[in-house]
């Protein structure tokens, strides 16, 4: 039915806002399933998750994948995280559009001074808190949502340091009204996103093909590395990946960096081809066969 993106600086009250919104939705009499998706659901430490860009990218990927699996027309999904990158909020908006549901942003608008104070208070109490270095970095990189952006609209604003956060806060009540209001041909203030052909194809590809492609190519790379390790630098007559698949012809030692580069290029090319031609493989065997053929061509000409 809807996807709600909680957005705000670190320690701005987002988790409390998500909890209040979820409880208020359940008390509103709505029959919709309400679920909050956050870092703690996956036992992810906030400092480790934002320690570097790869870790942060992995965190966003985990949350995004869970949202992708969870959005439906009979549930309200609340994403409780920083959601500080506008490009990432756009990706979540695309998921809502592909599912044909409502979408809104609940913004905890708290200034840096109050957020820093709340973070220090949590640390003193022994609660989960950000380190000073990570806190400063997150504050610096935060991209404030803007109503004129379709992925930030409609937006309901909370001011935690001025009004606090309660189930009867004006922004939460407005959000509930938007999420539960019956939509009909006369409803102009409630917008249900409509999927397009492009978003429907993307959703299918991500849910099936890209997952299989990523997993299958990684298994092929692992098989090559293992075979070369067992050969101890000696010649290989061919690496067998699986029964029924052609062997990989390797006449020289191929390092892991080169294999990873070939894998990235293959995945990129396969994705580009699917936009204008046949879809990417939707099962592991097909993905492995395509990747093996690609490696044989590339390694032969290298």
PDB file of C-alpha atoms in Angstrom:
ATOM      1  CA  UNK A   1       0.000   0.000   0.000  1.00  0.00           C
ATOM      2  CA  UNK A   2       2.755   2.460   0.873  1.00  0.00           C
ATOM      3  CA  UNK A   3       6.462   3.058   1.410  1.00  0.00           C
ATOM      4  CA  UNK A   4       7.513   5.603   4.018  1.00  0.00           C
ATOM      5  CA  UNK A   5      11.107   6.823   4.007  1.00  0.00           C
ATOM      6  CA  UNK A   6      12.333   8.264   7.310  1.00  0.00           C
ATOM      7  CA  UNK A   7      15.037  10.844   6.676  1.00  0.00           C
ATOM      8  CA  UNK A   8      17.252  12.941   8.927  1.00  0.00           C
ATOM      9  CA  UNK A   9      20.653  13.675  10.382  1.00  0.00           C
ATOM     10  CA  UNK A  10      22.256  11.070  12.669  1.00  0.00           C
ATOM     11  CA  UNK A  11      20.590  11.063  16.102  1.00  0.00           C
ATOM     12  CA  UNK A  12      17.723  13.295  14.977  1.00  0.00           C
ATOM     13  CA  UNK A  13      14.961  11.060  16.344  1.00  0.00           C
ATOM     14  CA  UNK A  14      14.276   8.953  13.252  1.00  0.00           C
ATOM     15  CA  UNK A  15      13.836   5.648  15.086  1.00  0.00           C
ATOM     16  CA  UNK A  16      11.395   7.177  17.542  1.00  0.00           C
ATOM     17  CA  UNK A  17       9.494   8.746  14.648  1.00  0.00           C
ATOM     18  CA  UNK A  18       9.318   5.387  12.889  1.00  0.00           C
ATOM     19  CA  UNK A  19       8.061   3.694  16.051  1.00  0.00           C
ATOM     20  CA  UNK A  20       5.422   6.378  16.704  1.00  0.00           C
ATOM     21  CA  UNK A  21       4.241   6.242  13.093  1.00  0.00           C
ATOM     22  CA  UNK A  22       4.016   2.439  13.152  1.00  0.00           C
ATOM     23  CA  UNK A  23       2.051   2.423  16.422  1.00  0.00           C
ATOM     24  CA  UNK A  24      -0.258   5.197  15.248  1.00  0.00           C
ATOM     25  CA  UNK A  25      -0.943   3.356  11.997  1.00  0.00           C
ATOM     26  CA  UNK A  26      -1.845   0.181  13.899  1.00  0.00           C
ATOM     27  CA  UNK A  27      -4.158   2.170  16.182  1.00  0.00           C
ATOM     28  CA  UNK A  28      -5.815   3.927  13.236  1.00  0.00           C
ATOM     29  CA  UNK A  29      -7.900   0.848  12.459  1.00  0.00           C
ATOM     30  CA  UNK A  30      -6.149   0.192   9.177  1.00  0.00           C
ATOM     31  CA  UNK A  31      -5.976  -3.462   8.167  1.00  0.00           C
ATOM     32  CA  UNK A  32      -2.617  -2.971   6.503  1.00  0.00           C
ATOM     33  CA  UNK A  33       0.480  -4.811   7.702  1.00  0.00           C
ATOM     34  CA  UNK A  34       2.960  -2.312   9.153  1.00  0.00           C
ATOM     35  CA  UNK A  35       6.662  -3.142   9.177  1.00  0.00           C
ATOM     36  CA  UNK A  36       9.764  -1.139  10.060  1.00  0.00           C
ATOM     37  CA  UNK A  37      13.009  -1.954   8.202  1.00  0.00           C
ATOM     38  CA  UNK A  38      16.164  -0.651   9.887  1.00  0.00           C
ATOM     39  CA  UNK A  39      19.805  -1.482  10.591  1.00  0.00           C
ATOM     40  CA  UNK A  40      19.069  -3.229  13.879  1.00  0.00           C
ATOM     41  CA  UNK A  41      16.838  -5.709  12.029  1.00  0.00           C
ATOM     42  CA  UNK A  42      20.023  -7.100  10.488  1.00  0.00           C
ATOM     43  CA  UNK A  43      22.202  -6.652  13.597  1.00  0.00           C
ATOM     44  CA  UNK A  44      24.321  -4.033  11.816  1.00  0.00           C
ATOM     45  CA  UNK A  45      26.520  -1.808  13.971  1.00  0.00           C
ATOM     46  CA  UNK A  46      26.094   1.849  13.059  1.00  0.00           C
ATOM     47  CA  UNK A  47      29.803   2.708  13.301  1.00  0.00           C
ATOM     48  CA  UNK A  48      30.933  -0.321  11.334  1.00  0.00           C
ATOM     49  CA  UNK A  49      28.241   0.251   8.711  1.00  0.00           C
ATOM     50  CA  UNK A  50      29.457   3.801   8.037  1.00  0.00           C
ATOM     51  CA  UNK A  51      33.189   3.222   8.624  1.00  0.00           C
ATOM     52  CA  UNK A  52      33.967   3.475   4.894  1.00  0.00           C
ATOM     53  CA  UNK A  53      32.217   3.765   1.553  1.00  0.00           C
ATOM     54  CA  UNK A  54      32.129   0.019   0.739  1.00  0.00           C
ATOM     55  CA  UNK A  55      30.532  -0.727   4.124  1.00  0.00           C
ATOM     56  CA  UNK A  56      28.015   2.080   3.678  1.00  0.00           C
ATOM     57  CA  UNK A  57      27.194   0.938   0.161  1.00  0.00           C
ATOM     58  CA  UNK A  58      26.659  -2.580   1.478  1.00  0.00           C
ATOM     59  CA  UNK A  59      24.317  -1.266   4.180  1.00  0.00           C
ATOM     60  CA  UNK A  60      22.203   0.608   1.655  1.00  0.00           C
ATOM     61  CA  UNK A  61      22.144  -2.454  -0.570  1.00  0.00           C
ATOM     62  CA  UNK A  62      20.923  -4.690   2.257  1.00  0.00           C
ATOM     63  CA  UNK A  63      18.149  -2.289   3.222  1.00  0.00           C
ATOM     64  CA  UNK A  64      17.154  -1.657  -0.388  1.00  0.00           C
ATOM     65  CA  UNK A  65      16.949  -5.385  -1.151  1.00  0.00           C
ATOM     66  CA  UNK A  66      14.754  -5.948   1.896  1.00  0.00           C
ATOM     67  CA  UNK A  67      12.476  -3.090   0.857  1.00  0.00           C
ATOM     68  CA  UNK A  68      12.283  -4.541  -2.653  1.00  0.00           C
ATOM     69  CA  UNK A  69      11.191  -7.902  -1.244  1.00  0.00           C
ATOM     70  CA  UNK A  70       8.716  -6.382   1.213  1.00  0.00           C
ATOM     71  CA  UNK A  71       6.764  -3.697  -0.652  1.00  0.00           C
ATOM     72  CA  UNK A  72       3.265  -4.772  -1.602  1.00  0.00           C
ATOM     73  CA  UNK A  73      -0.260  -3.427  -1.912  1.00  0.00           C
ATOM     74  CA  UNK A  74      -1.333  -4.815   1.464  1.00  0.00           C
ATOM     75  CA  UNK A  75       1.428  -3.411   3.675  1.00  0.00           C
ATOM     76  CA  UNK A  76       3.026  -0.180   4.836  1.00  0.00           C
ATOM     77  CA  UNK A  77       6.819  -0.389   4.870  1.00  0.00           C
ATOM     78  CA  UNK A  78       8.733   2.175   6.952  1.00  0.00           C
ATOM     79  CA  UNK A  79      12.444   2.551   6.156  1.00  0.00           C
ATOM     80  CA  UNK A  80      14.188   3.769   9.308  1.00  0.00           C
ATOM     81  CA  UNK A  81      17.705   4.812   8.325  1.00  0.00           C
ATOM     82  CA  UNK A  82      19.643   7.971   7.510  1.00  0.00           C
ATOM     83  CA  UNK A  83      18.449   7.870   3.892  1.00  0.00           C
ATOM     84  CA  UNK A  84      20.670  10.915   3.524  1.00  0.00           C
ATOM     85  CA  UNK A  85      21.688  10.476  -0.127  1.00  0.00           C
ATOM     86  CA  UNK A  86      19.137  11.879  -2.570  1.00  0.00           C
ATOM     87  CA  UNK A  87      20.109   9.310  -5.188  1.00  0.00           C
ATOM     88  CA  UNK A  88      19.290   6.542  -2.721  1.00  0.00           C
ATOM     89  CA  UNK A  89      15.916   8.089  -1.907  1.00  0.00           C
ATOM     90  CA  UNK A  90      15.267   8.121  -5.636  1.00  0.00           C
ATOM     91  CA  UNK A  91      16.010   4.387  -5.795  1.00  0.00           C
ATOM     92  CA  UNK A  92      13.491   3.755  -3.013  1.00  0.00           C
ATOM     93  CA  UNK A  93      10.942   5.922  -4.835  1.00  0.00           C
ATOM     94  CA  UNK A  94      11.492   3.785  -7.938  1.00  0.00           C
ATOM     95  CA  UNK A  95      10.729   0.651  -5.902  1.00  0.00           C
ATOM     96  CA  UNK A  96       7.460   2.217  -4.750  1.00  0.00           C
ATOM     97  CA  UNK A  97       6.592   3.184  -8.315  1.00  0.00           C
ATOM     98  CA  UNK A  98       7.362  -0.304  -9.590  1.00  0.00           C
ATOM     99  CA  UNK A  99       5.047  -1.739  -6.911  1.00  0.00           C
ATOM    100  CA  UNK A 100       2.271   0.749  -7.724  1.00  0.00           C
ATOM    101  CA  UNK A 101       1.894   2.032  -4.146  1.00  0.00           C
ATOM    102  CA  UNK A 102       1.898   5.321  -2.261  1.00  0.00           C
ATOM    103  CA  UNK A 103       5.123   6.980  -1.174  1.00  0.00           C
ATOM    104  CA  UNK A 104       6.081   9.713   1.253  1.00  0.00           C
ATOM    105  CA  UNK A 105       9.042  11.049   3.246  1.00  0.00           C
ATOM    106  CA  UNK A 106       8.959  11.779   6.987  1.00  0.00           C
ATOM    107  CA  UNK A 107      11.775  14.254   7.654  1.00  0.00           C
ATOM    108  CA  UNK A 108      13.174  14.714  11.174  1.00  0.00           C
ATOM    109  CA  UNK A 109      14.438  18.274  10.831  1.00  0.00           C
ATOM    110  CA  UNK A 110      16.897  18.770  13.702  1.00  0.00           C
ATOM    111  CA  UNK A 111      19.952  21.005  13.575  1.00  0.00           C
ATOM    112  CA  UNK A 112      23.470  19.699  13.994  1.00  0.00           C
ATOM    113  CA  UNK A 113      23.912  21.080  17.520  1.00  0.00           C
ATOM    114  CA  UNK A 114      20.974  19.147  18.957  1.00  0.00           C
ATOM    115  CA  UNK A 115      21.895  15.975  17.077  1.00  0.00           C
ATOM    116  CA  UNK A 116      25.442  16.121  18.441  1.00  0.00           C
ATOM    117  CA  UNK A 117      24.118  16.635  21.976  1.00  0.00           C
ATOM    118  CA  UNK A 118      21.721  13.669  21.685  1.00  0.00           C
ATOM    119  CA  UNK A 119      24.513  11.488  20.324  1.00  0.00           C
ATOM    120  CA  UNK A 120      26.741  12.355  23.296  1.00  0.00           C
ATOM    121  CA  UNK A 121      23.912  11.647  25.736  1.00  0.00           C
ATOM    122  CA  UNK A 122      23.406   8.213  24.211  1.00  0.00           C
ATOM    123  CA  UNK A 123      27.101   7.477  24.522  1.00  0.00           C
ATOM    124  CA  UNK A 124      27.106   8.499  28.189  1.00  0.00           C
ATOM    125  CA  UNK A 125      24.175   6.166  28.846  1.00  0.00           C
ATOM    126  CA  UNK A 126      25.968   3.292  27.131  1.00  0.00           C
ATOM    127  CA  UNK A 127      23.457   3.239  24.283  1.00  0.00           C
ATOM    128  CA  UNK A 128      24.279   2.845  20.590  1.00  0.00           C
ATOM    129  CA  UNK A 129      25.972   6.032  19.414  1.00  0.00           C
ATOM    130  CA  UNK A 130      28.158   7.271  16.578  1.00  0.00           C
ATOM    131  CA  UNK A 131      31.853   7.954  17.022  1.00  0.00           C
ATOM    132  CA  UNK A 132      32.776  11.631  16.656  1.00  0.00           C
ATOM    133  CA  UNK A 133      34.576  11.036  13.360  1.00  0.00           C
ATOM    134  CA  UNK A 134      31.702   9.164  11.740  1.00  0.00           C
ATOM    135  CA  UNK A 135      29.118  11.594  13.132  1.00  0.00           C
ATOM    136  CA  UNK A 136      30.933  14.582  11.616  1.00  0.00           C
ATOM    137  CA  UNK A 137      31.293  12.806   8.279  1.00  0.00           C
ATOM    138  CA  UNK A 138      27.595  11.887   8.117  1.00  0.00           C
ATOM    139  CA  UNK A 139      26.512  15.402   9.029  1.00  0.00           C
ATOM    140  CA  UNK A 140      28.764  16.880   6.348  1.00  0.00           C
ATOM    141  CA  UNK A 141      27.431  14.592   3.607  1.00  0.00           C
ATOM    142  CA  UNK A 142      23.742  14.851   4.482  1.00  0.00           C
ATOM    143  CA  UNK A 143      21.586  15.928   1.527  1.00  0.00           C
ATOM    144  CA  UNK A 144      18.478  17.705   2.793  1.00  0.00           C
ATOM    145  CA  UNK A 145      15.246  16.561   1.126  1.00  0.00           C
ATOM    146  CA  UNK A 146      13.375  19.075  -1.026  1.00  0.00           C
ATOM    147  CA  UNK A 147       9.647  18.953  -1.752  1.00  0.00           C
ATOM    148  CA  UNK A 148      10.153  19.882  -5.387  1.00  0.00           C
ATOM    149  CA  UNK A 149      11.871  16.526  -5.953  1.00  0.00           C
ATOM    150  CA  UNK A 150       9.365  13.799  -6.728  1.00  0.00           C
ATOM    151  CA  UNK A 151      11.337  11.330  -4.573  1.00  0.00           C
ATOM    152  CA  UNK A 152      11.031  13.729  -1.591  1.00  0.00           C
ATOM    153  CA  UNK A 153       7.339  14.393  -2.043  1.00  0.00           C
ATOM    154  CA  UNK A 154       5.003  14.432  -0.295  1.00  0.00           C
ATOM    155  CA  UNK A 155       7.149  15.305   2.706  1.00  0.00           C
ATOM    156  CA  UNK A 156       5.990  15.619   6.301  1.00  0.00           C
ATOM    157  CA  UNK A 157       8.345  17.487   8.640  1.00  0.00           C
ATOM    158  CA  UNK A 158       8.988  16.853  12.314  1.00  0.00           C
ATOM    159  CA  UNK A 159      10.948  19.278  14.523  1.00  0.00           C
ATOM    160  CA  UNK A 160      12.138  17.028  17.368  1.00  0.00           C
ATOM    161  CA  UNK A 161      14.067  19.694  19.302  1.00  0.00           C
ATOM    162  CA  UNK A 162      11.092  22.097  19.249  1.00  0.00           C
ATOM    163  CA  UNK A 163       8.007  19.909  19.484  1.00  0.00           C
ATOM    164  CA  UNK A 164       9.309  16.465  20.411  1.00  0.00           C
ATOM    165  CA  UNK A 165       8.086  13.317  18.701  1.00  0.00           C
ATOM    166  CA  UNK A 166       4.757  11.803  19.698  1.00  0.00           C
ATOM    167  CA  UNK A 167       2.066   9.709  18.049  1.00  0.00           C
ATOM    168  CA  UNK A 168      -0.096  12.816  17.917  1.00  0.00           C
ATOM    169  CA  UNK A 169       2.573  15.060  16.404  1.00  0.00           C
ATOM    170  CA  UNK A 170       1.132  17.065  13.513  1.00  0.00           C
ATOM    171  CA  UNK A 171       3.480  15.573  10.915  1.00  0.00           C
ATOM    172  CA  UNK A 172       2.704  12.009  11.991  1.00  0.00           C
ATOM    173  CA  UNK A 173      -1.040  12.654  11.960  1.00  0.00           C
ATOM    174  CA  UNK A 174      -0.745  14.202   8.487  1.00  0.00           C
ATOM    175  CA  UNK A 175       1.266  11.210   7.293  1.00  0.00           C
ATOM    176  CA  UNK A 176      -1.338   8.776   8.644  1.00  0.00           C
ATOM    177  CA  UNK A 177      -4.106  10.703   6.931  1.00  0.00           C
ATOM    178  CA  UNK A 178      -2.206  10.511   3.655  1.00  0.00           C
ATOM    179  CA  UNK A 179      -1.418   6.820   4.022  1.00  0.00           C
ATOM    180  CA  UNK A 180      -4.900   5.692   5.055  1.00  0.00           C
ATOM    181  CA  UNK A 181      -7.143   8.042   3.080  1.00  0.00           C
ATOM    182  CA  UNK A 182      -9.304   6.277   0.548  1.00  0.00           C
ATOM    183  CA  UNK A 183      -8.265   7.244  -2.950  1.00  0.00           C
ATOM    184  CA  UNK A 184     -10.765   7.675  -5.763  1.00  0.00           C
ATOM    185  CA  UNK A 185     -11.114   9.666  -8.949  1.00  0.00           C
ATOM    186  CA  UNK A 186     -11.799  12.836  -6.925  1.00  0.00           C
ATOM    187  CA  UNK A 187      -8.781  12.491  -4.667  1.00  0.00           C
ATOM    188  CA  UNK A 188      -6.166  14.988  -5.743  1.00  0.00           C
ATOM    189  CA  UNK A 189      -4.098  15.093  -2.550  1.00  0.00           C
ATOM    190  CA  UNK A 190      -3.361  11.347  -2.524  1.00  0.00           C
ATOM    191  CA  UNK A 191      -1.048  10.005  -5.194  1.00  0.00           C
ATOM    192  CA  UNK A 192      -0.514   6.334  -5.927  1.00  0.00           C
ATOM    193  CA  UNK A 193       2.585   5.860  -8.042  1.00  0.00           C
ATOM    194  CA  UNK A 194       1.949   4.075 -11.300  1.00  0.00           C
ATOM    195  CA  UNK A 195       4.470   1.531 -12.615  1.00  0.00           C
ATOM    196  CA  UNK A 196       5.781   1.939 -16.132  1.00  0.00           C
ATOM    197  CA  UNK A 197       7.073  -0.678 -18.537  1.00  0.00           C
ATOM    198  CA  UNK A 198      10.624   0.388 -17.706  1.00  0.00           C
ATOM    199  CA  UNK A 199      10.196   0.045 -13.935  1.00  0.00           C
ATOM    200  CA  UNK A 200       8.400  -3.271 -14.246  1.00  0.00           C
ATOM    201  CA  UNK A 201      11.219  -4.721 -16.326  1.00  0.00           C
ATOM    202  CA  UNK A 202      13.810  -3.339 -13.943  1.00  0.00           C
ATOM    203  CA  UNK A 203      12.028  -4.826 -10.960  1.00  0.00           C
ATOM    204  CA  UNK A 204      11.873  -8.282 -12.567  1.00  0.00           C
ATOM    205  CA  UNK A 205      15.508  -8.078 -13.579  1.00  0.00           C
ATOM    206  CA  UNK A 206      16.701  -7.085 -10.128  1.00  0.00           C
ATOM    207  CA  UNK A 207      14.595  -9.631  -8.299  1.00  0.00           C
ATOM    208  CA  UNK A 208      15.695 -12.573 -10.436  1.00  0.00           C
ATOM    209  CA  UNK A 209      18.281 -12.115 -13.149  1.00  0.00           C
ATOM    210  CA  UNK A 210      20.785  -9.798 -11.510  1.00  0.00           C
ATOM    211  CA  UNK A 211      20.843 -11.848  -8.341  1.00  0.00           C
ATOM    212  CA  UNK A 212      21.517 -15.049 -10.264  1.00  0.00           C
ATOM    213  CA  UNK A 213      24.062 -13.280 -12.464  1.00  0.00           C
ATOM    214  CA  UNK A 214      26.002 -11.951  -9.498  1.00  0.00           C
ATOM    215  CA  UNK A 215      26.006 -15.256  -7.646  1.00  0.00           C
ATOM    216  CA  UNK A 216      26.830 -17.381 -10.697  1.00  0.00           C
ATOM    217  CA  UNK A 217      29.744 -15.244 -11.877  1.00  0.00           C
ATOM    218  CA  UNK A 218      31.218 -15.232  -8.384  1.00  0.00           C
ATOM    219  CA  UNK A 219      31.072 -19.039  -8.288  1.00  0.00           C
ATOM    220  CA  UNK A 220      32.913 -19.208 -11.616  1.00  0.00           C
ATOM    221  CA  UNK A 221      35.628 -16.867 -10.330  1.00  0.00           C
ATOM    222  CA  UNK A 222      35.994 -18.944  -7.167  1.00  0.00           C
ATOM    223  CA  UNK A 223      36.363 -22.135  -9.245  1.00  0.00           C
ATOM    224  CA  UNK A 224      39.139 -20.583 -11.329  1.00  0.00           C
ATOM    225  CA  UNK A 225      41.019 -19.317  -8.265  1.00  0.00           C
ATOM    226  CA  UNK A 226      40.737 -22.720  -6.587  1.00  0.00           C
ATOM    227  CA  UNK A 227      41.937 -24.565  -9.697  1.00  0.00           C
ATOM    228  CA  UNK A 228      44.943 -22.281 -10.085  1.00  0.00           C
ATOM    229  CA  UNK A 229      45.770 -22.690  -6.420  1.00  0.00           C
ATOM    230  CA  UNK A 230      45.775 -26.474  -6.722  1.00  0.00           C
ATOM    231  CA  UNK A 231      47.930 -26.307  -9.860  1.00  0.00           C
ATOM    232  CA  UNK A 232      50.617 -24.423  -7.901  1.00  0.00           C
ATOM    233  CA  UNK A 233      51.478 -22.261 -10.857  1.00  0.00           C
ATOM    234  CA  UNK A 234      51.647 -25.143 -13.323  1.00  0.00           C
ATOM    235  CA  UNK A 235      49.727 -25.316 -16.628  1.00  0.00           C
ATOM    236  CA  UNK A 236      45.985 -25.894 -16.665  1.00  0.00           C
ATOM    237  CA  UNK A 237      44.242 -27.992 -19.291  1.00  0.00           C
ATOM    238  CA  UNK A 238      40.955 -26.312 -18.511  1.00  0.00           C
ATOM    239  CA  UNK A 239      38.863 -25.401 -15.525  1.00  0.00           C
ATOM    240  CA  UNK A 240      35.602 -27.294 -15.128  1.00  0.00           C
ATOM    241  CA  UNK A 241      32.925 -25.174 -13.466  1.00  0.00           C
ATOM    242  CA  UNK A 242      29.963 -27.533 -13.499  1.00  0.00           C
ATOM    243  CA  UNK A 243      28.699 -30.618 -15.280  1.00  0.00           C
ATOM    244  CA  UNK A 244      27.237 -29.797 -18.682  1.00  0.00           C
ATOM    245  CA  UNK A 245      29.189 -26.544 -19.033  1.00  0.00           C
ATOM    246  CA  UNK A 246      32.220 -26.064 -21.292  1.00  0.00           C
ATOM    247  CA  UNK A 247      35.612 -25.808 -19.560  1.00  0.00           C
ATOM    248  CA  UNK A 248      37.395 -22.499 -19.202  1.00  0.00           C
ATOM    249  CA  UNK A 249      40.522 -22.539 -21.322  1.00  0.00           C
ATOM    250  CA  UNK A 250      43.366 -20.878 -19.428  1.00  0.00           C
ATOM    251  CA  UNK A 251      46.897 -21.018 -20.845  1.00  0.00           C
ATOM    252  CA  UNK A 252      48.418 -18.584 -18.350  1.00  0.00           C
ATOM    253  CA  UNK A 253      48.072 -17.517 -14.757  1.00  0.00           C
ATOM    254  CA  UNK A 254      45.149 -15.112 -14.342  1.00  0.00           C
ATOM    255  CA  UNK A 255      45.200 -13.008 -11.185  1.00  0.00           C
ATOM    256  CA  UNK A 256      42.167 -12.221  -9.048  1.00  0.00           C
ATOM    257  CA  UNK A 257      42.192  -8.483  -9.940  1.00  0.00           C
ATOM    258  CA  UNK A 258      41.944  -9.345 -13.649  1.00  0.00           C
ATOM    259  CA  UNK A 259      39.182 -11.871 -13.002  1.00  0.00           C
ATOM    260  CA  UNK A 260      37.239  -9.314 -11.002  1.00  0.00           C
ATOM    261  CA  UNK A 261      37.662  -6.742 -13.765  1.00  0.00           C
ATOM    262  CA  UNK A 262      36.357  -9.214 -16.349  1.00  0.00           C
ATOM    263  CA  UNK A 263      33.438 -10.071 -14.081  1.00  0.00           C
ATOM    264  CA  UNK A 264      32.473  -6.404 -13.640  1.00  0.00           C
ATOM    265  CA  UNK A 265      32.682  -5.784 -17.370  1.00  0.00           C
ATOM    266  CA  UNK A 266      30.572  -8.862 -18.136  1.00  0.00           C
ATOM    267  CA  UNK A 267      27.841  -7.844 -15.689  1.00  0.00           C
ATOM    268  CA  UNK A 268      27.824  -4.309 -17.094  1.00  0.00           C
ATOM    269  CA  UNK A 269      27.613  -5.503 -20.686  1.00  0.00           C
ATOM    270  CA  UNK A 270      24.863  -7.982 -19.842  1.00  0.00           C
ATOM    271  CA  UNK A 271      22.829  -5.249 -18.170  1.00  0.00           C
ATOM    272  CA  UNK A 272      23.225  -2.930 -21.148  1.00  0.00           C
ATOM    273  CA  UNK A 273      22.198  -5.668 -23.566  1.00  0.00           C
ATOM    274  CA  UNK A 274      19.032  -6.398 -21.579  1.00  0.00           C
ATOM    275  CA  UNK A 275      17.847  -2.818 -22.095  1.00  0.00           C
ATOM    276  CA  UNK A 276      17.773  -3.143 -25.866  1.00  0.00           C
ATOM    277  CA  UNK A 277      17.653  -6.865 -26.509  1.00  0.00           C
ATOM    278  CA  UNK A 278      17.121 -10.150 -24.739  1.00  0.00           C
ATOM    279  CA  UNK A 279      16.778 -10.129 -20.932  1.00  0.00           C
ATOM    280  CA  UNK A 280      19.706 -11.233 -18.761  1.00  0.00           C
ATOM    281  CA  UNK A 281      19.777 -14.899 -17.646  1.00  0.00           C
ATOM    282  CA  UNK A 282      17.288 -15.740 -14.928  1.00  0.00           C
ATOM    283  CA  UNK A 283      18.901 -18.987 -13.729  1.00  0.00           C
ATOM    284  CA  UNK A 284      22.381 -19.858 -12.475  1.00  0.00           C
ATOM    285  CA  UNK A 285      23.292 -22.367 -15.205  1.00  0.00           C
ATOM    286  CA  UNK A 286      22.503 -19.930 -18.018  1.00  0.00           C
ATOM    287  CA  UNK A 287      24.458 -17.174 -16.282  1.00  0.00           C
ATOM    288  CA  UNK A 288      27.468 -19.459 -15.795  1.00  0.00           C
ATOM    289  CA  UNK A 289      27.393 -20.607 -19.412  1.00  0.00           C
ATOM    290  CA  UNK A 290      27.333 -17.022 -20.690  1.00  0.00           C
ATOM    291  CA  UNK A 291      30.157 -15.997 -18.357  1.00  0.00           C
ATOM    292  CA  UNK A 292      32.286 -19.021 -19.296  1.00  0.00           C
ATOM    293  CA  UNK A 293      31.843 -18.223 -22.994  1.00  0.00           C
ATOM    294  CA  UNK A 294      32.773 -14.606 -22.311  1.00  0.00           C
ATOM    295  CA  UNK A 295      35.907 -15.591 -20.366  1.00  0.00           C
ATOM    296  CA  UNK A 296      37.026 -17.990 -23.087  1.00  0.00           C
ATOM    297  CA  UNK A 297      36.741 -15.235 -25.676  1.00  0.00           C
ATOM    298  CA  UNK A 298      38.482 -12.620 -23.555  1.00  0.00           C
ATOM    299  CA  UNK A 299      41.262 -14.825 -22.211  1.00  0.00           C
ATOM    300  CA  UNK A 300      41.985 -16.179 -25.673  1.00  0.00           C
ATOM    301  CA  UNK A 301      42.558 -12.699 -27.047  1.00  0.00           C
ATOM    302  CA  UNK A 302      44.348 -11.311 -23.979  1.00  0.00           C
TER     303      UNK A 302
END
